[in-house]
XYZ file of C-alpha atoms in Angstrom:
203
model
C 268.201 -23.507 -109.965
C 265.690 -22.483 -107.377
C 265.802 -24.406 -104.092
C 262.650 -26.132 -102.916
C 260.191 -23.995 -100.301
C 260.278 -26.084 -96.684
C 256.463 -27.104 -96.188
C 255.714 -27.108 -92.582
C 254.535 -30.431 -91.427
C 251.694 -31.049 -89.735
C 252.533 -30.402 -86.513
C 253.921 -26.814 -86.721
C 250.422 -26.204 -88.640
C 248.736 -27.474 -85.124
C 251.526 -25.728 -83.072
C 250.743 -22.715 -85.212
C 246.862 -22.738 -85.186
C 246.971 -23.479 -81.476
C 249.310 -20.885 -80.513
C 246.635 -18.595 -82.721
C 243.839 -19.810 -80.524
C 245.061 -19.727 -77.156
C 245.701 -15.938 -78.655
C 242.496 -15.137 -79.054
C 241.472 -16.159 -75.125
C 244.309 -14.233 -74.036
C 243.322 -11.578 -75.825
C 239.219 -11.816 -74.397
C 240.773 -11.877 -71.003
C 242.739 -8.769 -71.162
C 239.568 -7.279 -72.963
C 238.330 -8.300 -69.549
C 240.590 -7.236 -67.200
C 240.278 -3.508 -68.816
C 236.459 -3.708 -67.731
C 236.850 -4.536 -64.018
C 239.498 -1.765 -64.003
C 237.704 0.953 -65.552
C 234.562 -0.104 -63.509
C 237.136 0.420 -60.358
C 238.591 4.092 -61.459
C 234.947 5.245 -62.548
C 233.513 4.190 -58.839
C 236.797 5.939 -57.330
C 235.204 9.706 -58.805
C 231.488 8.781 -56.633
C 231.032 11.316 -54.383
C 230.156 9.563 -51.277
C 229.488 11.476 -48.130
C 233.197 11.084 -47.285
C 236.616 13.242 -48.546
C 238.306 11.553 -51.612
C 240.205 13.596 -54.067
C 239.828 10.963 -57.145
C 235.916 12.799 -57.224
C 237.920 15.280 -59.296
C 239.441 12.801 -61.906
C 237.209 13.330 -64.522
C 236.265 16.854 -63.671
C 238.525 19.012 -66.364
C 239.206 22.814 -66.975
C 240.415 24.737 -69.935
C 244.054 24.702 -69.153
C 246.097 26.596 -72.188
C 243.239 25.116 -74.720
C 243.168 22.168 -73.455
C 240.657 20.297 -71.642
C 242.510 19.188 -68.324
C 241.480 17.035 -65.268
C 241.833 19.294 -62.227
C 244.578 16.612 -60.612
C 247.207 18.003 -63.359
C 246.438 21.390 -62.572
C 246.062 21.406 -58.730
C 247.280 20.009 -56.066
C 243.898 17.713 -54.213
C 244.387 17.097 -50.784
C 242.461 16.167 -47.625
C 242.885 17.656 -44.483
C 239.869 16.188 -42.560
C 237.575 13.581 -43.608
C 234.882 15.612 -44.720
C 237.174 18.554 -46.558
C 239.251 18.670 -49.952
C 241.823 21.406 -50.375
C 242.447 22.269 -54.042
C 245.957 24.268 -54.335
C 246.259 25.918 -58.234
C 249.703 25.254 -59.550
C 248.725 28.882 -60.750
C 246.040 31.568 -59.220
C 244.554 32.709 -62.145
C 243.147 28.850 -62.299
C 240.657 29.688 -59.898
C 237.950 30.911 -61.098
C 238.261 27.983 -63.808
C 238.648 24.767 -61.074
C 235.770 26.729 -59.398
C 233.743 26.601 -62.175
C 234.141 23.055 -63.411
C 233.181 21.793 -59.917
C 230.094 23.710 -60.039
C 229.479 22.816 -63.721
C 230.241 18.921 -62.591
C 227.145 19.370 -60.388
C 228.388 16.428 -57.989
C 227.248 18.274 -54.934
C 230.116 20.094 -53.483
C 230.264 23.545 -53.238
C 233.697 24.932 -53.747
C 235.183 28.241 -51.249
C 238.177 30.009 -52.211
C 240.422 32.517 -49.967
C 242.784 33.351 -52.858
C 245.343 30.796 -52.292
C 242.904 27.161 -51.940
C 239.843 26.438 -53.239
C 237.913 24.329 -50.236
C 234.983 22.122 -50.762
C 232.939 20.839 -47.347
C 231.282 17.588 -48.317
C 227.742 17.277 -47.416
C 226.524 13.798 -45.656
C 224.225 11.748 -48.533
C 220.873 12.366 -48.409
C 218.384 8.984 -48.691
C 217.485 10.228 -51.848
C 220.962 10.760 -53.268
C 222.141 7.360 -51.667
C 219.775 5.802 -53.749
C 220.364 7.375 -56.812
C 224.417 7.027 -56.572
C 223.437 2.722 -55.675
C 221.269 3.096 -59.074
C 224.002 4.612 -60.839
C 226.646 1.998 -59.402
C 224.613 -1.240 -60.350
C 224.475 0.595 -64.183
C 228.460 0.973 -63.818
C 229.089 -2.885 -62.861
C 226.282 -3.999 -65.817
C 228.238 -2.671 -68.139
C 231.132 -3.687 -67.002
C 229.705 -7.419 -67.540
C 228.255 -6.353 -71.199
C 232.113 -5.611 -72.298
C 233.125 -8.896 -70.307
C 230.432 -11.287 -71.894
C 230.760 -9.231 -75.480
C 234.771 -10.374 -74.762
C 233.156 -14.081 -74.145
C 231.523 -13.983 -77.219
C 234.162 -12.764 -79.650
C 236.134 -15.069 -78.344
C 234.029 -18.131 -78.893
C 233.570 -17.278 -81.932
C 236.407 -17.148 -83.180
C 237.708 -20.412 -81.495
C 234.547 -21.991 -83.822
C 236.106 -20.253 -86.854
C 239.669 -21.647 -86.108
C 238.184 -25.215 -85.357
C 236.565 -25.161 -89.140
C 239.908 -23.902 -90.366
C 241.558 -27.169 -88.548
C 241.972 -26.404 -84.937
C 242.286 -29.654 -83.202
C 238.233 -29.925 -81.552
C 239.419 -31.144 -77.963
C 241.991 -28.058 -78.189
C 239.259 -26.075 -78.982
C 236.326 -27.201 -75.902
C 239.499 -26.821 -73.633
C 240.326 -23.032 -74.625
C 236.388 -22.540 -74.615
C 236.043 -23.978 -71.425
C 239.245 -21.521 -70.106
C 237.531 -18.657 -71.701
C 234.127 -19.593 -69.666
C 235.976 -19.594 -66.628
C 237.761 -16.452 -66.957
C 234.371 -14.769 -67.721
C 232.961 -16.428 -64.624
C 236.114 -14.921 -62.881
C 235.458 -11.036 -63.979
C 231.512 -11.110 -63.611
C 232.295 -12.437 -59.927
C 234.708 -9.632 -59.236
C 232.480 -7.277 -60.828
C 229.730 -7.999 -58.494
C 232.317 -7.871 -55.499
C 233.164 -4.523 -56.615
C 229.562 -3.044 -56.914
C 228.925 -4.678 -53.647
C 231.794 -2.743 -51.732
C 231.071 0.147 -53.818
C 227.288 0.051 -52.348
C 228.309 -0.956 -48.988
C 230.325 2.435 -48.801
C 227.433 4.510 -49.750
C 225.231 2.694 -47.590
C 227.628 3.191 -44.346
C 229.162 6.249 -45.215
């Protein structure tokens, strides 16, 4: 004799369906969150008139086959504010970091005495200033595409769910949340830019 299934009631279908929803916001928000912090590490590799070793981050030699970012290879340092010192784990890696910097065309000009590569870094030029400020206001607008593409998703799928029998006040409130988390990102995105063009500007 086969026991009778347990049909959830009514509430544990809200509880359930809510639980979904509030999901899907959380979800948008980390979607957001991964924007503002890739917007951050890309604006950390701008060469800006001033010694930073992230500049190297995304600048990658053929290490064993594989494409590498010179940080894993080398040792990045700064010993004044207007020098980096680039120590190979291994020598023969020379010629190879030298080459990727060159290849990365980011304006530095890499010197090696056999031991450390050095690159002096140039003051900005008007012209470059202005093209690294264009360059940073393109960063942070994408950034905000991902952010309001997150926004969207989102809302759209809190309609779907309210169709499907998501309680409507339920639903306004997590659209409402997922407004003000968007309004939350796209304000730290522009505080971002704005530093990030501040530092060019001053540097």
């Amino acid at each position: 004799m086969s026991l009778p299934c347990a049909v959830p009631d009514r509430n544990q279908i809200d509880n359930i369906m809510i639980d979904n929803a509030k999901e899907i916001v959380s979800a948008a928000k980390s979607k957001m969150a991964d924007a503002v912090k890739f917007l951050e590490e890309d604006l950390k590799t701008y060469r800006v008139g001033k010694a930073n070793p992230s500049v190297f981050n995304n600048i990658v030699v053929d290490y064993y086959g594989t494409p590498t970012p010179i940080p894993q290879v080398a040792s990045v340092t700064t010993p004044d504010a207007k020098t980096l010192a680039i120590q190979p784990w291994e020598k023969k890696m020379i010629p190879a970091i030298e080459k990727a910097i060159m290849d990365a065309n980011i304006g530095l000009t890499p010197q090696n005495n056999g031991e450390t590569i050095r690159c002096t870094v140039p003051p900005l030029t008007e012209d470059r200033r202005k093209e690294l400020i264009k360059k940073v206001k393109a960063a942070g607008e994408s950034a905000k595409v991902v952010i309001r593409n997150a926004r969207r998703d989102a809302i759209d799928a809190l309609k779907k769910a309210q169709k499907e029998g998501l309680p409507e006040d339920t639903e306004k409130d997590l659209e409402q949340n997922t407004q003000k988390e968007t309004d939350a990102f796209v304000k730290k995105t522009d505080e971002i830019v704005s530093a990030k063009e501040k530092e060019i500007l001053t540097v």
